[in-house]
Amino acid sequence: MKKAFEILRDVKSVVISTVKDGIPQSRIIDIMDYDDGGIYFLTGKTKPFYRQLKREKKVAVTGMNKEYVQVRLVGDVHEIDIRLIEKLFDKNPELEKLFPTRNENDSFSVFYLSNGKGEVFDLSGKENKMNRVRFAFGKDTVNEAGCIITESCIECGKCKKVCPFYAISEGTPFVINPKLCDECGNCYYACPVSAIDLPKGI
Ligand code: SF4
Ligand code: SF4
């Protein structure tokens, strides 16, 4: 989880999505800081983004670094004490140049994403061809990644032969390693007895 926050802070400018009248709305937002419990970002109180955050209190966050390590989060946000803004300006000196007159009004707001779940999807190739780690923070719970082989498996081995990520092991039933599964679906379509369930998403 902390690794995911570190990556988002390092990428800094990430995509944060909300929903307005049932329609997704995405924009690039800077991650200003993080701690053990979540990530911090700012917005202006006059922006539609602010009103969507206040109304829906939910966001999706996506970012990817130069090594093709992606982070996805979904979770709950809340507005926090505006006095924290001084600390965020200290940690992000470029803000001083952008908003030199910030103290003359109270147009900013600070939001904290402190409850949610997500995954780090590592396509850097450093550990494996692909590596996926799911996590949750606050009161949320993890949805395990990947397709799932059920008890209906007759151990024919067809799924293992078509898996491009070497994620399937023999067993009774055969087993998919969720950290290695790309959710590509090759095994799902190859299984002669429909023994494979589709992934649940984060
Ligand atoms: S969905 Fe794709 S990556 Fe995952 S186990 Fe099946 S074949 Fe392998
Ligand atoms: S293809 Fe289906 S039945 Fe065959 S080993 Fe894989 S999950 Fe089991």
mmCIF file of N, CA, C and O in Angstrom, residues 90-169:
data_model
loop_
_atom_site.group_PDB
_atom_site.id
_atom_site.type_symbol
_atom_site.label_atom_id
_atom_site.label_comp_id
_atom_site.label_asym_id
_atom_site.label_seq_id
_atom_site.Cartn_x
_atom_site.Cartn_y
_atom_site.Cartn_z
ATOM 1 N N ASP A 90 4.914 23.983 1.656
ATOM 2 C CA ASP A 90 6.334 23.773 1.978
ATOM 3 C C ASP A 90 6.904 22.585 1.215
ATOM 4 O O ASP A 90 8.049 22.610 0.754
ATOM 5 N N LYS A 91 6.106 21.529 1.098
ATOM 6 C CA LYS A 91 6.590 20.320 0.428
ATOM 7 C C LYS A 91 6.541 20.431 -1.094
ATOM 8 O O LYS A 91 7.112 19.594 -1.791
ATOM 9 N N ASN A 92 5.830 21.432 -1.592
ATOM 10 C CA ASN A 92 5.660 21.584 -3.052
ATOM 11 C C ASN A 92 5.937 23.036 -3.429
ATOM 12 O O ASN A 92 5.014 23.813 -3.702
ATOM 13 N N PRO A 93 7.215 23.431 -3.422
ATOM 14 C CA PRO A 93 7.569 24.842 -3.583
ATOM 15 C C PRO A 93 7.082 25.482 -4.881
ATOM 16 O O PRO A 93 6.911 26.707 -4.940
ATOM 17 N N GLU A 94 6.843 24.678 -5.908
ATOM 18 C CA GLU A 94 6.352 25.250 -7.165
ATOM 19 C C GLU A 94 4.990 25.918 -6.986
ATOM 20 O O GLU A 94 4.602 26.802 -7.761
ATOM 21 N N LEU A 95 4.249 25.526 -5.943
ATOM 22 C CA LEU A 95 2.931 26.133 -5.700
ATOM 23 C C LEU A 95 3.044 27.615 -5.340
ATOM 24 O O LEU A 95 2.154 28.409 -5.649
ATOM 25 N N GLU A 96 4.153 27.982 -4.682
ATOM 26 C CA GLU A 96 4.361 29.381 -4.307
ATOM 27 C C GLU A 96 4.378 30.279 -5.537
ATOM 28 O O GLU A 96 3.838 31.385 -5.528
ATOM 29 N N LYS A 97 5.005 29.766 -6.597
ATOM 30 C CA LYS A 97 5.099 30.553 -7.830
ATOM 31 C C LYS A 97 3.740 30.643 -8.516
ATOM 32 O O LYS A 97 3.373 31.675 -9.071
ATOM 33 N N LEU A 98 3.014 29.533 -8.471
ATOM 34 C CA LEU A 98 1.713 29.516 -9.141
ATOM 35 C C LEU A 98 0.682 30.380 -8.414
ATOM 36 O O LEU A 98 -0.140 31.049 -9.038
ATOM 37 N N PHE A 99 0.720 30.335 -7.074
ATOM 38 C CA PHE A 99 -0.316 31.013 -6.277
ATOM 39 C C PHE A 99 0.320 31.910 -5.215
ATOM 40 O O PHE A 99 0.174 31.654 -4.007
ATOM 41 N N PRO A 100 1.008 32.971 -5.619
ATOM 42 C CA PRO A 100 1.701 33.818 -4.626
ATOM 43 C C PRO A 100 0.750 34.556 -3.694
ATOM 44 O O PRO A 100 1.167 35.018 -2.628
ATOM 45 N N THR A 101 -0.499 34.695 -4.066
ATOM 46 C CA THR A 101 -1.439 35.465 -3.227
ATOM 47 C C THR A 101 -2.420 34.554 -2.497
ATOM 48 O O THR A 101 -3.510 34.953 -2.150
ATOM 49 N N ARG A 102 -2.026 33.334 -2.236
ATOM 50 C CA ARG A 102 -2.985 32.376 -1.674
ATOM 51 C C ARG A 102 -3.550 32.819 -0.330
ATOM 52 O O ARG A 102 -4.671 32.459 0.026
ATOM 53 N N ASN A 103 -2.778 33.573 0.440
ATOM 54 C CA ASN A 103 -3.235 33.960 1.772
ATOM 55 C C ASN A 103 -4.300 35.044 1.747
ATOM 56 O O ASN A 103 -4.873 35.380 2.776
ATOM 57 N N GLU A 104 -4.565 35.604 0.571
ATOM 58 C CA GLU A 104 -5.514 36.709 0.504
ATOM 59 C C GLU A 104 -6.951 36.240 0.347
ATOM 60 O O GLU A 104 -7.875 37.026 0.297
ATOM 61 N N ASN A 105 -7.168 34.959 0.199
ATOM 62 C CA ASN A 105 -8.532 34.436 0.174
ATOM 63 C C ASN A 105 -8.494 32.990 0.660
ATOM 64 O O ASN A 105 -7.438 32.445 0.949
ATOM 65 N N ASP A 106 -9.656 32.380 0.758
ATOM 66 C CA ASP A 106 -9.677 30.982 1.198
ATOM 67 C C ASP A 106 -10.229 30.103 0.088
ATOM 68 O O ASP A 106 -11.091 29.267 0.298
ATOM 69 N N SER A 107 -9.704 30.308 -1.106
ATOM 70 C CA SER A 107 -10.269 29.619 -2.262
ATOM 71 C C SER A 107 -9.826 28.168 -2.394
ATOM 72 O O SER A 107 -10.403 27.409 -3.153
ATOM 73 N N PHE A 108 -8.785 27.756 -1.656
ATOM 74 C CA PHE A 108 -8.299 26.379 -1.759
ATOM 75 C C PHE A 108 -9.021 25.437 -0.803
ATOM 76 O O PHE A 108 -9.547 25.854 0.241
ATOM 77 N N SER A 109 -8.947 24.169 -1.157
ATOM 78 C CA SER A 109 -9.413 23.140 -0.242
ATOM 79 C C SER A 109 -8.476 21.942 -0.338
ATOM 80 O O SER A 109 -7.940 21.660 -1.403
ATOM 81 N N VAL A 110 -8.270 21.254 0.793
ATOM 82 C CA VAL A 110 -7.403 20.081 0.834
ATOM 83 C C VAL A 110 -8.272 18.838 1.035
ATOM 84 O O VAL A 110 -9.130 18.813 1.922
ATOM 85 N N PHE A 111 -8.030 17.823 0.204
ATOM 86 C CA PHE A 111 -8.760 16.555 0.336
ATOM 87 C C PHE A 111 -7.794 15.421 0.672
ATOM 88 O O PHE A 111 -6.618 15.436 0.271
ATOM 89 N N TYR A 112 -8.325 14.456 1.419
ATOM 90 C CA TYR A 112 -7.536 13.300 1.874
ATOM 91 C C TYR A 112 -8.269 12.027 1.452
ATOM 92 O O TYR A 112 -9.447 11.859 1.759
ATOM 93 N N LEU A 113 -7.570 11.189 0.700
ATOM 94 C CA LEU A 113 -8.121 9.883 0.304
ATOM 95 C C LEU A 113 -7.604 8.863 1.317
ATOM 96 O O LEU A 113 -6.427 8.499 1.300
ATOM 97 N N SER A 114 -8.453 8.440 2.236
ATOM 98 C CA SER A 114 -7.967 7.664 3.387
ATOM 99 C C SER A 114 -8.677 6.331 3.563
ATOM 100 O O SER A 114 -8.450 5.654 4.559
ATOM 101 N N ASN A 115 -9.521 5.972 2.628
ATOM 102 C CA ASN A 115 -10.232 4.699 2.730
ATOM 103 C C ASN A 115 -10.437 4.170 1.312
ATOM 104 O O ASN A 115 -11.045 4.864 0.489
ATOM 105 N N GLY A 116 -9.898 3.002 1.026
ATOM 106 C CA GLY A 116 -10.067 2.503 -0.330
ATOM 107 C C GLY A 116 -9.275 1.245 -0.595
ATOM 108 O O GLY A 116 -8.790 0.579 0.325
ATOM 109 N N LYS A 117 -9.163 0.927 -1.887
ATOM 110 C CA LYS A 117 -8.409 -0.259 -2.282
ATOM 111 C C LYS A 117 -7.857 -0.040 -3.681
ATOM 112 O O LYS A 117 -8.300 0.865 -4.399
ATOM 113 N N GLY A 118 -6.908 -0.888 -4.040
ATOM 114 C CA GLY A 118 -6.306 -0.693 -5.348
ATOM 115 C C GLY A 118 -5.296 -1.763 -5.665
ATOM 116 O O GLY A 118 -5.255 -2.813 -5.029
ATOM 117 N N GLU A 119 -4.477 -1.463 -6.675
ATOM 118 C CA GLU A 119 -3.442 -2.430 -7.045
ATOM 119 C C GLU A 119 -2.240 -1.704 -7.643
ATOM 120 O O GLU A 119 -2.361 -0.604 -8.193
ATOM 121 N N VAL A 120 -1.096 -2.370 -7.493
ATOM 122 C CA VAL A 120 0.120 -1.980 -8.211
ATOM 123 C C VAL A 120 0.293 -3.016 -9.314
ATOM 124 O O VAL A 120 0.352 -4.220 -9.047
ATOM 125 N N PHE A 121 0.324 -2.541 -10.557
ATOM 126 C CA PHE A 121 0.393 -3.413 -11.739
ATOM 127 C C PHE A 121 1.737 -3.140 -12.404
ATOM 128 O O PHE A 121 1.917 -2.111 -13.061
ATOM 129 N N ASP A 122 2.677 -4.050 -12.172
ATOM 130 C CA ASP A 122 4.072 -3.805 -12.525
ATOM 131 C C ASP A 122 4.419 -4.482 -13.854
ATOM 132 O O ASP A 122 4.532 -5.706 -13.931
ATOM 133 N N LEU A 123 4.573 -3.652 -14.894
ATOM 134 C CA LEU A 123 4.958 -4.166 -16.207
ATOM 135 C C LEU A 123 6.412 -3.826 -16.531
ATOM 136 O O LEU A 123 6.814 -3.811 -17.685
ATOM 137 N N SER A 124 7.193 -3.538 -15.486
ATOM 138 C CA SER A 124 8.602 -3.183 -15.717
ATOM 139 C C SER A 124 9.412 -4.397 -16.156
ATOM 140 O O SER A 124 10.489 -4.255 -16.733
ATOM 141 N N GLY A 125 8.901 -5.601 -15.846
ATOM 142 C CA GLY A 125 9.639 -6.819 -16.194
ATOM 143 C C GLY A 125 10.768 -7.117 -15.235
ATOM 144 O O GLY A 125 11.541 -8.050 -15.443
ATOM 145 N N LYS A 126 10.875 -6.380 -14.151
ATOM 146 C CA LYS A 126 12.003 -6.583 -13.222
ATOM 147 C C LYS A 126 11.860 -7.884 -12.436
ATOM 148 O O LYS A 126 12.833 -8.581 -12.233
ATOM 149 N N GLU A 127 10.643 -8.167 -11.959
ATOM 150 C CA GLU A 127 10.450 -9.387 -11.157
ATOM 151 C C GLU A 127 9.962 -10.540 -12.018
ATOM 152 O O GLU A 127 10.515 -11.617 -12.026
ATOM 153 N N ASN A 128 8.905 -10.311 -12.737
ATOM 154 C CA ASN A 128 8.305 -11.300 -13.637
ATOM 155 C C ASN A 128 7.892 -10.540 -14.894
ATOM 156 O O ASN A 128 8.029 -9.325 -14.963
ATOM 157 N N LYS A 129 7.331 -11.276 -15.852
ATOM 158 C CA LYS A 129 6.803 -10.614 -17.044
ATOM 159 C C LYS A 129 5.797 -9.543 -16.627
ATOM 160 O O LYS A 129 5.720 -8.458 -17.190
ATOM 161 N N MET A 130 5.014 -9.880 -15.614
ATOM 162 C CA MET A 130 4.041 -8.946 -15.032
ATOM 163 C C MET A 130 3.871 -9.318 -13.570
ATOM 164 O O MET A 130 3.958 -10.484 -13.215
ATOM 165 N N ASN A 131 3.641 -8.330 -12.716
ATOM 166 C CA ASN A 131 3.412 -8.583 -11.305
ATOM 167 C C ASN A 131 2.295 -7.675 -10.820
ATOM 168 O O ASN A 131 2.315 -6.466 -11.071
ATOM 169 N N ARG A 132 1.300 -8.279 -10.153
ATOM 170 C CA ARG A 132 0.138 -7.490 -9.722
ATOM 171 C C ARG A 132 -0.060 -7.700 -8.221
ATOM 172 O O ARG A 132 -0.124 -8.846 -7.757
ATOM 173 N N VAL A 133 -0.149 -6.601 -7.467
ATOM 174 C CA VAL A 133 -0.368 -6.716 -6.022
ATOM 175 C C VAL A 133 -1.580 -5.883 -5.641
ATOM 176 O O VAL A 133 -1.637 -4.678 -5.931
ATOM 177 N N ARG A 134 -2.542 -6.515 -5.019
ATOM 178 C CA ARG A 134 -3.751 -5.816 -4.535
ATOM 179 C C ARG A 134 -3.565 -5.418 -3.071
ATOM 180 O O ARG A 134 -2.886 -6.111 -2.310
ATOM 181 N N PHE A 135 -4.219 -4.339 -2.673
ATOM 182 C CA PHE A 135 -4.120 -3.878 -1.279
ATOM 183 C C PHE A 135 -5.378 -3.090 -0.931
ATOM 184 O O PHE A 135 -6.153 -2.680 -1.813
ATOM 185 N N ALA A 136 -5.579 -2.886 0.373
ATOM 186 C CA ALA A 136 -6.687 -2.054 0.851
ATOM 187 C C ALA A 136 -6.176 -1.206 2.004
ATOM 188 O O ALA A 136 -5.190 -1.569 2.662
ATOM 189 N N PHE A 137 -6.812 -0.071 2.242
ATOM 190 C CA PHE A 137 -6.427 0.787 3.367
ATOM 191 C C PHE A 137 -7.683 1.400 3.969
ATOM 192 O O PHE A 137 -8.741 1.410 3.349
ATOM 193 N N GLY A 138 -7.535 1.896 5.219
ATOM 194 C CA GLY A 138 -8.725 2.334 5.946
ATOM 195 C C GLY A 138 -9.559 1.115 6.293
ATOM 196 O O GLY A 138 -9.026 0.085 6.712
ATOM 197 N N LYS A 139 -10.861 1.209 6.052
ATOM 198 C CA LYS A 139 -11.743 0.098 6.427
ATOM 199 C C LYS A 139 -12.086 -0.815 5.252
ATOM 200 O O LYS A 139 -12.896 -1.726 5.389
ATOM 201 N N ASP A 140 -11.500 -0.555 4.093
ATOM 202 C CA ASP A 140 -11.857 -1.336 2.905
ATOM 203 C C ASP A 140 -11.181 -2.714 2.931
ATOM 204 O O ASP A 140 -10.262 -2.946 3.709
ATOM 205 N N THR A 141 -11.637 -3.608 2.075
ATOM 206 C CA THR A 141 -11.071 -4.956 2.008
ATOM 207 C C THR A 141 -10.599 -5.258 0.585
ATOM 208 O O THR A 141 -11.100 -4.685 -0.384
ATOM 209 N N VAL A 142 -9.650 -6.166 0.496
ATOM 210 C CA VAL A 142 -9.021 -6.476 -0.798
ATOM 211 C C VAL A 142 -9.893 -7.432 -1.615
ATOM 212 O O VAL A 142 -10.432 -8.390 -1.074
ATOM 213 N N ASN A 143 -10.024 -7.152 -2.901
ATOM 214 C CA ASN A 143 -10.552 -8.127 -3.859
ATOM 215 C C ASN A 143 -9.354 -8.776 -4.518
ATOM 216 O O ASN A 143 -8.569 -8.096 -5.172
ATOM 217 N N GLU A 144 -9.216 -10.075 -4.378
ATOM 218 C CA GLU A 144 -8.075 -10.741 -5.001
ATOM 219 C C GLU A 144 -8.161 -10.610 -6.522
ATOM 220 O O GLU A 144 -9.261 -10.606 -7.089
ATOM 221 N N ALA A 145 -7.008 -10.480 -7.181
ATOM 222 C CA ALA A 145 -6.976 -10.303 -8.642
ATOM 223 C C ALA A 145 -7.077 -11.650 -9.355
ATOM 224 O O ALA A 145 -6.948 -12.707 -8.751
ATOM 225 N N GLY A 146 -7.284 -11.579 -10.665
ATOM 226 C CA GLY A 146 -7.151 -12.752 -11.516
ATOM 227 C C GLY A 146 -8.396 -13.597 -11.688
ATOM 228 O O GLY A 146 -9.347 -13.517 -10.919
ATOM 229 N N CYS A 147 -8.346 -14.434 -12.759
ATOM 230 C CA CYS A 147 -9.389 -15.441 -12.943
ATOM 231 C C CYS A 147 -9.235 -16.504 -11.855
ATOM 232 O O CYS A 147 -8.168 -16.646 -11.251
ATOM 233 N N ILE A 148 -10.308 -17.244 -11.604
ATOM 234 C CA ILE A 148 -10.288 -18.241 -10.522
ATOM 235 C C ILE A 148 -10.761 -19.590 -11.072
ATOM 236 O O ILE A 148 -11.831 -19.675 -11.697
ATOM 237 N N ILE A 149 -9.968 -20.625 -10.820
ATOM 238 C CA ILE A 149 -10.359 -21.977 -11.245
ATOM 239 C C ILE A 149 -11.191 -22.620 -10.135
ATOM 240 O O ILE A 149 -10.797 -22.623 -8.964
ATOM 241 N N THR A 150 -12.341 -23.140 -10.526
ATOM 242 C CA THR A 150 -13.282 -23.693 -9.540
ATOM 243 C C THR A 150 -13.127 -25.219 -9.418
ATOM 244 O O THR A 150 -12.356 -25.842 -10.143
ATOM 245 N N GLU A 151 -13.927 -25.777 -8.542
ATOM 246 C CA GLU A 151 -13.899 -27.232 -8.299
ATOM 247 C C GLU A 151 -14.362 -28.029 -9.513
ATOM 248 O O GLU A 151 -14.192 -29.248 -9.550
ATOM 249 N N SER A 152 -14.938 -27.367 -10.513
ATOM 250 C CA SER A 152 -15.373 -28.088 -11.716
ATOM 251 C C SER A 152 -14.202 -28.510 -12.603
ATOM 252 O O SER A 152 -14.389 -29.220 -13.599
ATOM 253 N N CYS A 153 -13.011 -28.097 -12.277
ATOM 254 C CA CYS A 153 -11.809 -28.406 -13.080
ATOM 255 C C CYS A 153 -11.604 -29.928 -13.190
ATOM 256 O O CYS A 153 -11.650 -30.639 -12.185
ATOM 257 N N ILE A 154 -11.337 -30.394 -14.424
ATOM 258 C CA ILE A 154 -11.089 -31.827 -14.640
ATOM 259 C C ILE A 154 -9.597 -32.095 -14.901
ATOM 260 O O ILE A 154 -9.218 -33.179 -15.360
ATOM 261 N N GLU A 155 -8.785 -31.073 -14.633
ATOM 262 C CA GLU A 155 -7.311 -31.203 -14.695
ATOM 263 C C GLU A 155 -6.796 -31.611 -16.075
ATOM 264 O O GLU A 155 -5.868 -32.406 -16.198
ATOM 265 N N CYS A 156 -7.390 -31.035 -17.124
ATOM 266 C CA CYS A 156 -6.968 -31.386 -18.486
ATOM 267 C C CYS A 156 -5.687 -30.654 -18.903
ATOM 268 O O CYS A 156 -4.997 -31.069 -19.817
ATOM 269 N N GLY A 157 -5.396 -29.523 -18.264
ATOM 270 C CA GLY A 157 -4.166 -28.787 -18.559
ATOM 271 C C GLY A 157 -4.231 -27.820 -19.726
ATOM 272 O O GLY A 157 -3.241 -27.159 -20.043
ATOM 273 N N LYS A 158 -5.381 -27.688 -20.380
ATOM 274 C CA LYS A 158 -5.471 -26.793 -21.546
ATOM 275 C C LYS A 158 -5.224 -25.336 -21.166
ATOM 276 O O LYS A 158 -4.649 -24.564 -21.927
ATOM 277 N N CYS A 159 -5.686 -24.931 -19.997
ATOM 278 C CA CYS A 159 -5.505 -23.527 -19.568
ATOM 279 C C CYS A 159 -4.018 -23.206 -19.398
ATOM 280 O O CYS A 159 -3.550 -22.153 -19.808
ATOM 281 N N LYS A 160 -3.292 -24.127 -18.792
ATOM 282 C CA LYS A 160 -1.866 -23.887 -18.524
ATOM 283 C C LYS A 160 -1.093 -23.688 -19.829
ATOM 284 O O LYS A 160 -0.194 -22.845 -19.905
ATOM 285 N N LYS A 161 -1.484 -24.444 -20.845
ATOM 286 C CA LYS A 161 -0.771 -24.359 -22.129
ATOM 287 C C LYS A 161 -0.953 -23.003 -22.805
ATOM 288 O O LYS A 161 -0.081 -22.560 -23.547
ATOM 289 N N VAL A 162 -2.083 -22.338 -22.578
ATOM 290 C CA VAL A 162 -2.344 -21.080 -23.300
ATOM 291 C C VAL A 162 -2.073 -19.829 -22.447
ATOM 292 O O VAL A 162 -2.280 -18.714 -22.914
ATOM 293 N N CYS A 163 -1.598 -20.010 -21.227
ATOM 294 C CA CYS A 163 -1.374 -18.829 -20.367
ATOM 295 C C CYS A 163 -0.057 -18.142 -20.730
ATOM 296 O O CYS A 163 1.018 -18.714 -20.520
ATOM 297 N N PRO A 164 -0.103 -16.908 -21.243
ATOM 298 C CA PRO A 164 1.138 -16.237 -21.649
ATOM 299 C C PRO A 164 1.955 -15.709 -20.466
ATOM 300 O O PRO A 164 3.092 -15.285 -20.641
ATOM 301 N N PHE A 165 1.385 -15.750 -19.269
ATOM 302 C CA PHE A 165 2.068 -15.181 -18.105
ATOM 303 C C PHE A 165 2.526 -16.246 -17.102
ATOM 304 O O PHE A 165 2.930 -15.926 -15.996
ATOM 305 N N TYR A 166 2.447 -17.507 -17.510
ATOM 306 C CA TYR A 166 2.918 -18.624 -16.664
ATOM 307 C C TYR A 166 2.306 -18.546 -15.257
ATOM 308 O O TYR A 166 2.985 -18.761 -14.251
ATOM 309 N N ALA A 167 1.013 -18.240 -15.220
ATOM 310 C CA ALA A 167 0.353 -18.006 -13.929
ATOM 311 C C ALA A 167 -0.359 -19.244 -13.390
ATOM 312 O O ALA A 167 -0.863 -19.220 -12.278
ATOM 313 N N ILE A 168 -0.417 -20.326 -14.193
ATOM 314 C CA ILE A 168 -1.243 -21.475 -13.802
ATOM 315 C C ILE A 168 -0.368 -22.657 -13.394
ATOM 316 O O ILE A 168 0.594 -23.001 -14.077
ATOM 317 N N SER A 169 -0.731 -23.250 -12.237
ATOM 318 C CA SER A 169 -0.014 -24.424 -11.736
ATOM 319 C C SER A 169 -0.955 -25.623 -11.710
ATOM 320 O O SER A 169 -2.165 -25.468 -11.499
#
